[in-house]
Short mmCIF file of C-alpha atoms in Angstrom, two decimals:
data_model
loop_
_atom_site.label_atom_id
_atom_site.label_comp_id
_atom_site.label_asym_id
_atom_site.label_seq_id
_atom_site.Cartn_x
_atom_site.Cartn_y
_atom_site.Cartn_z
CA UNK A 324 158.16 30.90 224.91
CA UNK A 325 161.24 31.80 223.60
CA UNK A 326 164.24 33.03 224.94
CA UNK A 327 163.80 36.32 222.80
CA UNK A 328 160.26 36.88 223.93
CA UNK A 329 161.54 36.43 227.42
CA UNK A 330 163.89 39.11 227.16
CA UNK A 331 161.18 41.80 226.20
CA UNK A 332 159.06 40.58 228.91
CA UNK A 333 161.66 41.15 231.74
CA UNK A 334 160.22 44.68 232.47
CA UNK A 335 156.28 43.80 232.62
CA UNK A 336 157.03 40.68 234.42
CA UNK A 337 159.89 41.62 236.46
CA UNK A 338 158.80 45.23 238.12
CA UNK A 339 155.35 45.43 236.42
CA UNK A 340 156.50 48.15 233.70
CA UNK A 341 153.80 49.66 232.01
CA UNK A 342 153.43 52.10 229.90
CA UNK A 343 151.51 55.75 229.13
CA UNK A 344 150.64 57.26 227.06
CA UNK A 345 151.74 60.83 226.60
CA UNK A 346 148.75 62.30 225.08
CA UNK A 347 145.86 60.90 227.23
CA UNK A 348 147.76 59.83 229.71
CA UNK A 349 146.22 56.54 230.09
CA UNK A 350 148.34 53.83 231.60
CA UNK A 351 148.44 50.35 230.13
CA UNK A 352 149.41 46.82 231.39
CA UNK A 353 150.05 44.68 229.83
CA UNK A 354 152.12 47.63 228.36
CA UNK A 355 151.25 48.49 224.96
CA UNK A 356 153.90 50.47 222.24
CA UNK A 357 150.45 52.38 220.49
CA UNK A 358 148.03 53.72 222.57
CA UNK A 359 144.74 53.08 220.39
CA UNK A 360 142.73 55.84 221.34
CA UNK A 361 145.37 58.21 220.36
CA UNK A 362 146.98 56.62 217.74
CA UNK A 363 149.95 57.79 219.46
CA UNK A 364 153.70 56.21 219.65
CA UNK A 365 155.21 57.89 222.53
CA UNK A 366 154.49 56.17 225.36
CA UNK A 367 156.85 56.38 228.17
CA UNK A 368 157.65 53.53 230.78
CA UNK A 369 156.41 53.74 234.40
CA UNK A 370 156.79 51.00 236.99
CA UNK A 371 153.34 50.64 238.49
CA UNK A 372 153.38 50.34 242.23
CA UNK A 373 152.88 46.55 243.31
CA UNK A 374 150.52 47.37 245.60
CA UNK A 375 146.62 46.15 245.38
CA UNK A 376 143.69 44.42 246.68
CA UNK A 377 142.25 40.73 245.52
CA UNK A 378 139.29 41.21 244.06
CA UNK A 379 138.14 36.96 243.45
CA UNK A 380 140.50 34.20 243.63
CA UNK A 381 139.85 30.26 243.03
CA UNK A 382 142.48 27.53 243.72
CA UNK A 383 144.04 25.85 240.63
CA UNK A 384 143.87 21.69 241.66
CA UNK A 385 144.00 20.80 237.75
CA UNK A 386 146.95 22.90 236.54
CA UNK A 387 148.31 23.22 232.64
CA UNK A 388 151.63 20.96 231.98
CA UNK A 389 154.01 23.75 232.91
CA UNK A 390 152.55 24.22 236.26
CA UNK A 391 152.06 20.85 237.47
CA UNK A 392 155.14 21.04 240.05
CA UNK A 393 153.28 24.03 242.01
CA UNK A 394 149.98 22.53 242.46
CA UNK A 395 147.68 23.25 243.79
CA UNK A 396 148.06 26.83 243.89
CA UNK A 397 145.62 29.93 243.94
CA UNK A 398 145.03 32.68 241.38
CA UNK A 399 143.24 35.54 241.69
CA UNK A 400 142.51 39.21 240.11
CA UNK A 401 144.19 42.02 241.86
CA UNK A 402 143.26 45.57 241.54
CA UNK A 403 146.16 47.49 241.31
CA UNK A 404 146.43 50.73 243.37
CA UNK A 405 146.48 52.62 239.54
CA UNK A 406 142.94 51.14 238.85
CA UNK A 407 144.67 48.39 236.76
CA UNK A 408 143.39 44.66 237.22
CA UNK A 409 145.91 41.84 236.20
CA UNK A 410 145.33 38.18 237.09
CA UNK A 411 148.34 37.04 239.19
CA UNK A 412 148.86 33.57 241.32
CA UNK A 413 148.43 34.55 244.84
CA UNK A 414 151.54 32.94 247.27
CA UNK A 415 152.52 32.68 250.44
CA UNK A 416 149.09 32.66 251.78
CA UNK A 417 147.03 29.63 254.14
CA UNK A 418 143.82 28.15 253.26
CA UNK A 419 142.15 30.68 256.34
CA UNK A 420 144.36 33.22 255.34
CA UNK A 421 143.04 34.54 251.99
CA UNK A 422 139.83 36.32 251.31
CA UNK A 423 138.89 38.48 248.60
CA UNK A 424 139.59 42.02 249.68
CA UNK A 425 142.47 41.47 251.18
CA UNK A 426 145.69 43.74 250.82
CA UNK A 427 148.40 42.12 248.34
CA UNK A 428 152.50 43.27 247.47
CA UNK A 429 154.54 41.93 244.13
CA UNK A 430 156.52 38.68 244.77
CA UNK A 431 159.56 37.87 242.49
CA UNK A 432 158.62 34.18 241.85
CA UNK A 433 159.55 31.52 239.76
CA UNK A 434 157.09 30.58 236.80
CA UNK A 435 157.99 27.74 235.12
CA UNK A 436 160.80 26.02 233.17
CA UNK A 437 160.48 24.14 229.99
CA UNK A 438 162.05 20.57 230.41
CA UNK A 439 164.91 19.16 232.50
CA UNK A 440 167.42 21.74 231.42
CA UNK A 441 165.40 24.75 229.68
CA UNK A 442 165.59 27.88 230.74
CA UNK A 443 163.56 28.67 234.15
CA UNK A 444 161.10 31.68 234.08
CA UNK A 445 160.16 34.13 236.25
CA UNK A 446 157.70 36.81 236.84
CA UNK A 447 155.56 38.69 239.50
CA UNK A 448 153.25 37.35 241.74
CA UNK A 449 151.52 38.48 244.65
CA UNK A 450 151.38 38.04 248.20
CA UNK A 451 150.02 39.38 251.67
CA UNK A 452 152.23 42.84 252.53
CA UNK A 453 155.20 41.38 254.45
CA UNK Y 1449 119.09 37.81 197.53
CA UNK Y 1450 120.19 34.14 197.85
CA UNK Y 1451 118.50 32.57 200.27
CA UNK Y 1452 121.41 30.23 202.13
CA UNK Y 1453 119.96 26.77 203.66
CA UNK Y 1454 121.79 23.91 205.46
CA UNK Y 1455 121.09 21.19 202.88
CA UNK Y 1456 122.57 17.75 204.99
CA UNK Y 1457 124.07 17.41 208.11
CA UNK Y 1458 126.48 14.75 209.66
CA UNK Y 1459 128.62 13.83 212.04
CA UNK Y 1460 131.07 10.91 213.36
CA UNK Y 1461 130.94 9.44 216.85
CA UNK Y 1462 132.40 11.89 219.39
CA UNK Y 1463 134.57 9.92 221.59
CA UNK Y 1464 138.21 9.02 222.01
CA UNK Y 1465 138.93 7.55 218.49
CA UNK Y 1466 142.17 5.86 219.06
CA UNK Y 1467 142.25 4.18 215.64
CA UNK Y 1468 141.55 7.22 213.29
CA UNK Y 1469 143.54 10.38 212.53
CA UNK Y 1470 142.57 13.99 211.79
CA UNK Y 1471 142.20 12.55 207.83
CA UNK Y 1472 140.28 9.73 208.81
CA UNK Y 1473 137.63 11.40 210.75
CA UNK Y 1474 137.41 14.02 207.77
CA UNK Y 1475 136.82 11.67 205.35
CA UNK Y 1476 134.03 9.72 207.18
CA UNK Y 1477 132.18 13.11 207.87
CA UNK Y 1478 132.19 13.72 204.15
CA UNK Y 1479 131.62 10.38 202.80
CA UNK Y 1480 128.27 11.14 204.64
CA UNK Y 1481 127.48 14.15 203.43
CA UNK Y 1482 127.56 12.38 199.90
CA UNK Y 1483 125.86 9.34 201.19
CA UNK Y 1484 122.86 10.86 202.72
CA UNK Y 1485 122.61 13.90 200.05
CA UNK Y 1486 121.91 13.33 196.21
CA UNK Y 1487 124.63 15.57 194.91
CA UNK Y 1488 127.99 14.92 193.70
CA UNK Y 1489 131.28 15.83 194.89
CA UNK Y 1490 131.78 18.19 191.92
CA UNK Y 1491 129.16 20.37 192.53
CA UNK Y 1492 130.71 21.73 196.08
CA UNK Y 1493 132.75 24.65 194.83
CA UNK Y 1494 133.77 25.86 199.00
CA UNK Y 1495 134.89 23.80 201.59
CA UNK Y 1496 135.53 25.85 205.03
CA UNK Y 1497 136.78 24.17 208.20
CA UNK Y 1498 136.44 25.28 211.63
CA UNK Y 1499 139.30 23.62 213.60
CA UNK Y 1500 141.07 24.82 216.91
CA UNK Y 1501 144.44 23.67 217.23
CA UNK Y 1502 145.61 21.10 214.86
CA UNK Y 1503 149.21 22.55 214.77
CA UNK Y 1504 149.29 21.76 218.62
CA UNK Y 1505 147.14 18.50 218.76
CA UNK Y 1506 148.44 16.72 215.64
CA UNK Y 1507 151.35 19.01 213.98
CA UNK Y 1508 149.74 19.43 210.59
CA UNK Y 1509 148.39 22.99 209.52
CA UNK Y 1510 146.63 24.34 206.43
CA UNK Y 1511 143.41 21.54 206.78
CA UNK Y 1512 141.75 23.24 204.07
CA UNK Y 1513 144.18 21.96 201.03
CA UNK Y 1514 144.60 18.87 203.09
CA UNK Y 1515 141.16 17.86 203.37
CA UNK Y 1516 140.31 19.12 200.23
CA UNK Y 1517 142.96 17.12 197.98
CA UNK Y 1518 142.37 14.00 200.29
CA UNK Y 1519 138.78 14.06 199.70
CA UNK Y 1520 138.40 14.72 195.48
CA UNK Y 1521 136.98 18.07 196.35
CA UNK Y 1522 138.23 20.28 193.65
CA UNK Y 1523 136.72 23.58 196.03
CA UNK Y 1524 138.14 26.68 197.32
CA UNK Y 1525 139.57 25.47 200.67
CA UNK Y 1526 140.72 27.20 203.80
CA UNK Y 1527 140.55 26.98 207.42
CA UNK Y 1528 138.71 29.25 210.21
CA UNK Y 1529 140.19 29.54 213.68
CA UNK Y 1530 138.59 31.36 216.73
CA UNK Y 1531 139.51 29.09 219.49
CA UNK Y 1532 136.86 27.28 220.80
CA UNK Y 1533 133.88 28.93 218.47
CA UNK Y 1534 136.22 27.69 215.36
CA UNK Y 1535 133.16 25.61 214.24
CA UNK Y 1536 130.30 28.65 214.01
CA UNK Y 1537 132.83 31.10 212.70
CA UNK Y 1538 133.73 28.72 209.97
CA UNK Y 1539 130.04 28.60 209.50
CA UNK Y 1540 129.29 32.41 209.63
CA UNK Y 1541 132.46 32.56 206.93
CA UNK Y 1542 130.67 29.82 204.58
CA UNK Y 1543 127.60 31.47 204.84
CA UNK Y 1544 129.13 34.93 203.46
CA UNK Y 1545 131.17 33.12 200.78
CA UNK Y 1546 127.32 31.76 199.42
CA UNK Y 1547 125.40 35.15 200.52
CA UNK Y 1548 127.91 37.24 198.24
CA UNK Y 1549 127.57 35.03 195.57
CA UNK Y 1550 130.70 34.18 195.02
CA UNK Y 1551 129.95 30.56 195.82
CA UNK Y 1552 126.86 28.35 195.72
CA UNK Y 1553 127.66 25.20 197.37
CA UNK Y 1554 130.16 25.10 200.51
CA UNK Y 1555 130.90 22.42 202.54
CA UNK Y 1556 131.33 23.22 206.44
CA UNK Y 1557 133.78 20.96 208.04
CA UNK Y 1558 134.24 21.20 212.26
CA UNK Y 1559 137.33 18.77 212.87
CA UNK Y 1560 139.73 17.92 215.75
CA UNK Y 1561 141.60 15.77 216.94
CA UNK Y 1562 142.87 16.05 220.23
CA UNK Y 1563 143.59 12.51 221.98
CA UNK Y 1564 147.09 12.13 220.06
CA UNK Y 1565 147.73 14.44 223.36
CA UNK Y 1566 147.66 11.26 225.92
CA UNK Y 1567 148.22 13.33 228.86
CA UNK Y 1568 145.50 15.60 230.02
CA UNK Y 1569 147.99 18.76 231.37
CA UNK Y 1570 149.07 18.86 228.34
CA UNK Y 1571 146.09 19.13 226.36
CA UNK Y 1572 144.95 21.73 228.90
CA UNK Y 1573 148.01 23.91 228.19
CA UNK Y 1574 147.10 23.91 224.49
CA UNK Y 1575 143.38 24.91 224.80
CA UNK Y 1576 144.37 27.48 227.72
CA UNK Y 1577 146.88 28.78 225.36
CA UNK Y 1578 144.73 28.83 222.64
CA UNK Y 1579 141.37 30.63 224.50
CA UNK Y 1580 143.21 32.77 227.12
CA UNK Y 1581 145.62 35.15 226.65
CA UNK Y 1582 148.36 33.10 226.46
CA UNK Y 1583 151.05 35.30 227.74
CA UNK Y 1584 149.10 37.27 230.23
CA UNK Y 1585 147.10 34.37 231.77
CA UNK Y 1586 147.98 31.13 230.40
CA UNK Y 1587 151.51 31.50 230.92
CA UNK Y 1588 151.24 32.66 234.61
CA UNK Y 1589 149.26 29.70 235.61
CA UNK Y 1590 145.82 30.35 235.25
CA UNK Y 1591 143.86 27.85 233.48
CA UNK Y 1592 140.21 27.85 231.77
CA UNK Y 1593 138.79 25.77 234.91
CA UNK Y 1594 140.18 28.37 237.27
CA UNK Y 1595 138.64 31.33 235.06
CA UNK Y 1596 135.22 29.58 234.76
CA UNK Y 1597 135.28 29.36 238.46
CA UNK Y 1598 136.07 32.80 239.46
CA UNK Y 1599 132.99 33.24 236.85
CA UNK Y 1600 130.87 30.92 238.75
CA UNK Y 1601 131.89 32.29 241.87
CA UNK Y 1602 130.49 35.61 240.83
CA UNK Y 1603 127.47 34.42 239.65
CA UNK Y 1604 126.38 32.60 242.54
CA UNK Y 1605 126.75 35.88 244.73
CA UNK Y 1606 124.83 38.48 242.53
CA UNK Y 1607 122.02 36.00 242.07
CA UNK Y 1608 122.09 33.65 244.79
CA UNK Y 1609 121.89 30.53 243.00
CA UNK Y 1610 123.37 27.68 244.20
CA UNK Y 1611 126.21 25.00 243.38
CA UNK Y 1612 123.56 22.79 243.16
CA UNK Y 1613 121.74 24.30 240.48
CA UNK Y 1614 124.90 24.91 238.41
CA UNK Y 1615 125.82 20.87 238.49
CA UNK Y 1616 122.10 20.48 236.92
CA UNK Y 1617 123.11 21.64 233.77
CA UNK Y 1618 125.17 18.38 233.84
CA UNK Y 1619 122.46 16.39 235.01
CA UNK Y 1620 120.46 17.45 232.35
CA UNK Y 1621 122.90 17.20 229.58
CA UNK Y 1622 123.49 13.65 230.70
CA UNK Y 1623 119.95 12.93 230.42
CA UNK Y 1624 119.64 14.38 227.19
CA UNK Y 1625 122.70 12.57 225.69
CA UNK Y 1626 121.31 8.87 226.54
CA UNK Y 1627 118.91 9.51 223.59
CA UNK Y 1628 121.60 10.62 221.32
CA UNK Y 1629 123.22 7.17 219.49
CA UNK Y 1630 126.48 9.33 218.60
CA UNK Y 1631 126.91 11.15 222.00
CA UNK Y 1632 130.11 10.15 223.83
CA UNK Y 1633 128.59 9.69 227.29
CA UNK Y 1634 125.13 7.76 227.46
CA UNK Y 1635 125.10 7.57 230.77
CA UNK Y 1636 123.05 9.56 233.58
CA UNK Y 1637 124.80 11.34 236.09
CA UNK Y 1638 124.02 12.30 239.70
CA UNK Y 1639 124.36 15.81 241.29
CA UNK Y 1640 126.40 13.93 244.36
CA UNK Y 1641 128.63 12.80 241.51
CA UNK Y 1642 129.67 15.92 240.32
CA UNK Y 1643 129.88 17.61 244.13
CA UNK Y 1644 132.11 14.70 244.99
CA UNK Y 1645 134.35 14.59 241.92
CA UNK Y 1646 137.63 15.24 242.33
CA UNK Y 1647 137.84 19.33 242.66
CA UNK Y 1648 139.09 21.62 239.22
CA UNK Y 1649 139.28 24.74 240.87
CA UNK Y 1650 136.49 25.54 243.58
CA UNK Y 1651 133.53 25.85 243.05
CA UNK Y 1652 134.01 23.75 240.08
CA UNK Y 1653 134.93 19.83 239.60
CA UNK Y 1654 135.89 16.87 237.05
CA UNK Y 1655 132.36 16.75 236.46
CA UNK Y 1656 131.55 20.23 235.67
CA UNK Y 1657 133.51 20.47 232.58
CA UNK Y 1658 134.01 17.72 229.28
CA UNK Y 1659 136.14 15.10 229.04
CA UNK Y 1660 138.55 14.49 225.94
CA UNK Y 1661 137.11 13.85 222.85
CA UNK Y 1662 138.02 13.32 218.44
CA UNK Y 1663 135.40 13.87 215.86
CA UNK Y 1664 134.15 15.85 212.96
CA UNK Y 1665 130.91 16.98 211.98
CA UNK Y 1666 129.84 18.10 208.21
CA UNK Y 1667 127.30 20.49 207.26
CA UNK Y 1668 126.16 21.60 203.25
CA UNK Y 1669 125.23 24.89 202.83
CA UNK Y 1670 123.70 26.01 199.54
CA UNK Y 1671 121.31 28.28 197.89
CA UNK Y 1672 117.44 27.68 198.56
CA UNK Y 1673 117.31 27.37 194.69
CA UNK Y 1674 120.07 24.65 194.52
CA UNK Y 1675 119.02 23.06 197.45
CA UNK Y 1676 115.77 22.58 196.07
CA UNK Y 1677 117.49 20.67 192.73
CA UNK Y 1678 118.65 17.70 194.77
CA UNK Y 1679 116.70 17.70 198.53
CA UNK Y 1680 113.40 18.29 200.08
CA UNK Y 1681 115.69 18.40 203.61
CA UNK Y 1682 116.65 21.57 204.40
CA UNK Y 1683 116.83 24.07 206.85
CA UNK Y 1684 117.00 28.25 206.42
CA UNK Y 1685 119.98 29.86 207.61
CA UNK Y 1686 118.43 33.17 209.11
CA UNK Y 1687 120.53 35.23 211.15
CA UNK Y 1688 124.38 35.28 211.63
CA UNK Y 1689 126.10 37.08 214.82
CA UNK Y 1690 129.27 37.30 216.00
CA UNK Y 1691 131.34 39.25 218.94
CA UNK Y 1692 134.08 39.97 220.87
CA UNK Y 1693 135.24 40.18 224.07
CA UNK Y 1694 138.56 40.66 226.20
CA UNK Y 1695 140.81 37.43 226.65
CA UNK Y 1696 141.67 38.88 229.53
CA UNK Y 1697 139.38 37.87 232.45
CA UNK Y 1698 140.96 40.44 234.71
CA UNK Y 1699 139.45 43.16 232.80
CA UNK Y 1700 135.66 41.87 232.57
CA UNK Y 1701 133.97 44.81 234.63
CA UNK Y 1702 131.20 42.17 235.69
CA UNK Y 1703 132.53 38.47 235.79
CA UNK Y 1704 129.08 36.98 236.20
CA UNK Y 1705 127.75 38.43 232.52
CA UNK Y 1706 129.73 37.96 228.97
CA UNK Y 1707 128.39 40.94 226.82
CA UNK Y 1708 129.91 39.08 223.78
CA UNK Y 1709 127.41 36.45 224.13
CA UNK Y 1710 124.57 39.04 224.40
CA UNK Y 1711 126.16 40.89 221.35
CA UNK Y 1712 125.94 38.10 219.19
CA UNK Y 1713 123.03 37.05 220.18
CA UNK Y 1714 121.23 40.45 219.33
CA UNK Y 1715 123.13 40.80 216.15
CA UNK Y 1716 121.59 37.18 214.98
CA UNK Y 1717 118.10 37.77 216.38
CA UNK Y 1718 117.66 41.44 214.46
CA UNK Y 1719 118.82 39.50 211.04
CA UNK Y 1720 116.45 36.43 211.66
CA UNK Y 1721 113.62 39.17 212.97
CA UNK Y 1722 113.00 37.02 215.93
CA UNK Y 1723 112.76 37.59 220.12
CA UNK Y 1724 114.74 35.08 222.16
CA UNK Y 1725 110.70 33.95 223.34
CA UNK Y 1726 110.29 32.46 219.58
CA UNK Y 1727 113.34 30.02 220.14
CA UNK Y 1728 112.10 26.17 220.14
CA UNK Y 1729 115.42 24.80 220.72
CA UNK Y 1730 118.97 26.11 221.05
CA UNK Y 1731 122.54 24.40 220.99
CA UNK Y 1732 124.49 26.68 223.75
CA UNK Y 1733 128.33 26.44 224.45
CA UNK Y 1734 128.40 24.59 227.84
CA UNK Y 1735 132.28 23.63 227.70
CA UNK Y 1736 131.70 24.20 231.90
CA UNK Y 1737 128.06 24.02 233.53
CA UNK Y 1738 128.09 27.30 234.61
CA UNK Y 1739 129.04 28.54 230.82
CA UNK Y 1740 125.36 27.39 229.79
CA UNK Y 1741 123.63 29.32 233.15
CA UNK Y 1742 125.53 32.45 231.61
CA UNK Y 1743 124.39 31.66 227.88
CA UNK Y 1744 120.70 31.37 228.16
CA UNK Y 1745 120.66 34.78 230.43
CA UNK Y 1746 122.64 36.64 227.76
CA UNK Y 1747 120.69 35.03 225.03
CA UNK Y 1748 117.64 36.16 226.52
CA UNK Y 1749 116.20 32.97 226.78
CA UNK Y 1750 115.99 33.17 231.28
CA UNK Y 1751 116.26 36.74 233.05
CA UNK Y 1752 119.60 37.14 234.91
CA UNK Y 1753 119.88 35.10 237.55
CA UNK Y 1754 116.98 32.63 236.54
CA UNK Y 1755 119.16 29.82 234.42
CA UNK Y 1756 120.01 27.93 237.38
CA UNK Y 1757 116.68 27.80 239.22
CA UNK Y 1758 114.73 26.88 235.50
CA UNK Y 1759 117.31 24.21 234.68
CA UNK Y 1760 117.21 22.55 238.62
CA UNK Y 1761 113.16 22.70 237.58
CA UNK Y 1762 113.84 20.52 234.29
CA UNK Y 1763 112.99 23.37 232.10
CA UNK Y 1764 115.75 22.78 229.82
CA UNK Y 1765 115.72 18.71 229.56
CA UNK Y 1766 114.64 17.96 225.89
CA UNK Y 1767 111.35 17.56 227.03
CA UNK Y 1768 110.79 20.48 229.22
CA UNK Y 1769 109.22 24.08 227.98
CA UNK Y 1770 112.88 25.53 226.95
CA UNK Y 1771 114.61 22.60 225.54
CA UNK Y 1772 118.57 23.76 225.43
CA UNK Y 1773 120.74 20.90 224.26
CA UNK Y 1774 119.03 18.49 223.39
CA UNK Y 1775 122.03 16.29 221.62
CA UNK Y 1776 123.55 16.39 225.23
CA UNK Y 1777 125.53 19.43 224.47
CA UNK Y 1778 129.71 19.37 224.44
CA UNK Y 1779 129.16 18.10 228.07
CA UNK Y 1780 127.73 14.63 227.57
CA UNK Y 1781 127.39 14.46 223.39
CA UNK Y 1782 131.37 15.14 223.75
CA UNK Y 1783 133.42 18.37 222.79
CA UNK Y 1784 136.07 17.81 219.99
CA UNK Y 1785 136.77 21.36 219.88
CA UNK Y 1786 136.19 22.78 215.98
CA UNK Y 1787 133.80 19.83 215.64
CA UNK Y 1788 131.31 20.84 218.14
CA UNK Y 1789 130.02 23.95 216.48
CA UNK Y 1790 129.26 22.51 213.51
CA UNK Y 1791 127.87 19.25 215.56
CA UNK Y 1792 125.37 21.92 217.19
CA UNK Y 1793 124.23 22.47 213.84
CA UNK Y 1794 123.64 18.55 213.04
CA UNK Y 1795 121.33 19.03 216.31
CA UNK Y 1796 119.01 21.64 215.06
CA UNK Y 1797 118.65 20.37 211.36
CA UNK Y 1798 117.60 16.83 212.42
CA UNK Y 1799 115.21 18.77 215.45
CA UNK Y 1800 113.95 21.36 212.59
CA UNK Y 1801 113.21 18.74 210.12
CA UNK Y 1802 111.45 16.42 212.77
CA UNK Y 1803 113.86 13.62 212.42
CA UNK Y 1804 115.82 13.69 215.74
CA UNK Y 1805 114.23 10.31 216.92
CA UNK Y 1806 113.82 9.63 221.01
CA UNK Y 1807 114.94 13.73 221.24
CA UNK Y 1808 112.88 15.52 218.70
CA UNK Y 1809 111.45 18.45 220.25
CA UNK Y 1810 107.66 19.02 219.34
CA UNK Y 1811 106.80 22.12 216.82
CA UNK Y 1812 110.16 23.20 216.68
CA UNK Y 1813 110.58 25.75 213.67
CA UNK Y 1814 113.30 28.05 215.27
CA UNK Y 1815 116.64 26.88 216.33
CA UNK Y 1816 119.58 28.51 217.12
CA UNK Y 1817 123.10 27.33 218.07
CA UNK Y 1818 125.77 29.40 220.57
CA UNK Y 1819 129.70 29.09 220.80
CA UNK Y 1820 132.34 30.62 223.08
CA UNK Y 1821 135.55 30.32 222.77
CA UNK Y 1822 137.60 30.66 226.14
CA UNK Y 1823 135.26 32.89 229.30
CA UNK Y 1824 134.07 35.62 226.47
CA UNK Y 1825 136.88 36.22 223.65
CA UNK Y 1826 134.96 35.38 220.92
CA UNK Y 1827 131.01 34.57 220.76
CA UNK Y 1828 128.91 33.39 217.82
CA UNK Y 1829 125.09 33.15 217.49
CA UNK Y 1830 123.47 31.39 214.24
CA UNK Y 1831 119.45 31.30 214.14
CA UNK Y 1832 118.02 28.62 211.43
CA UNK Y 1833 114.37 28.04 210.46
CA UNK Y 1834 111.52 25.61 208.57
CA UNK Y 1835 111.10 28.85 206.75
#
């Protein structure tokens, strides 16, 4: 990921900012610049609630190189209150605690850094509600 | 219209070729095509290469021009990339070049040099980023293995299949590979070994997936009329289908099914005028054990939920009633990504011509290949026949 790419992604990565079509009201996350149903480019920004439930999950035992530092870790599919499903890392949860259907909320966490002196990437993960 | 045929087929062994680079592998597969077949290099007017990630693995792009010029091929040349399905997508492009009349004879080369990256987590990073939604899944920590693990969980709970039934895919493919001299692993594998192997992502272990491998595979596509001028060893390309689904696994309605496979198979079968019961032998995508089970169901070879029990019962072994991955599949024949889709055609070519040796399936007249990128981004299906 480049620094410019990281900058472009700040809003959706940091606070789940989606876009909404002003014509059909469909909400897009990941955000889209153009609604492909209406061919409308007038989309408004909106923050998603950050609340949802866990649809399914697994534990990553063999991470790719960027995430080796935090393995093993949980990933899963989260259904947000707005009905949107996203993939995310699930954190602050014990082996006996994690289960399908459990409520989750947005957490702001480190993703990874490239090299010893590279920029550190942050973004959303999900945790049990505090 | 031109009838398109496969008039020659070959592959290098699939393994970690530390002594060969991407050019060496390509030149050896191309050499074997011209050794086996009574045709001059000058007769090849097209070269289509299927390669998944040569830039990431070897820092070399534009393989079309490179391989053509290095191998004395004065042909129109380019590369097709469709993730893990690149080889089969290249075949489809070559087919359409001949069918349209633009070219007469096209060499299709599947090519991947992986092991110059020696650390597995670095290879995984490339494979994940190519085949998954790079920004919204691979970049936040999902892996292909964890995606397949969630699919396996969904399939197990939907149909009540067992962990042992999933593992039996790898047992079967290793068994089949013991009869394939070009296979990476010619050793049998036991269910217990798979279940006790280091975890990848629960419920899947290291032995539910493939090892890193390098290799090249090549097939020569031409018109039936042209083929008759230099060989009687050819099979027909009867149908082709390609379909896509969302790269983001989170957006799939039902994780236990992969609609792209069903659509690609339906289109290919319709074009060929066959139904799933006509298939005598098939090479399907088994990058993970669970992938083969789902492919067989989406392709209509077994009813939903029945491929696990059928595999456990030995029905998909090379000597079973529905032989699948007689080559050993990606699991045991080996899986150099872009090359694998063409190696599938090499196996079907040998099966339909009756030259598959100890792997030979009786009375094989219709053969099918199926490739998949990621967990359902792209699937490509081809149907081949003896007539």
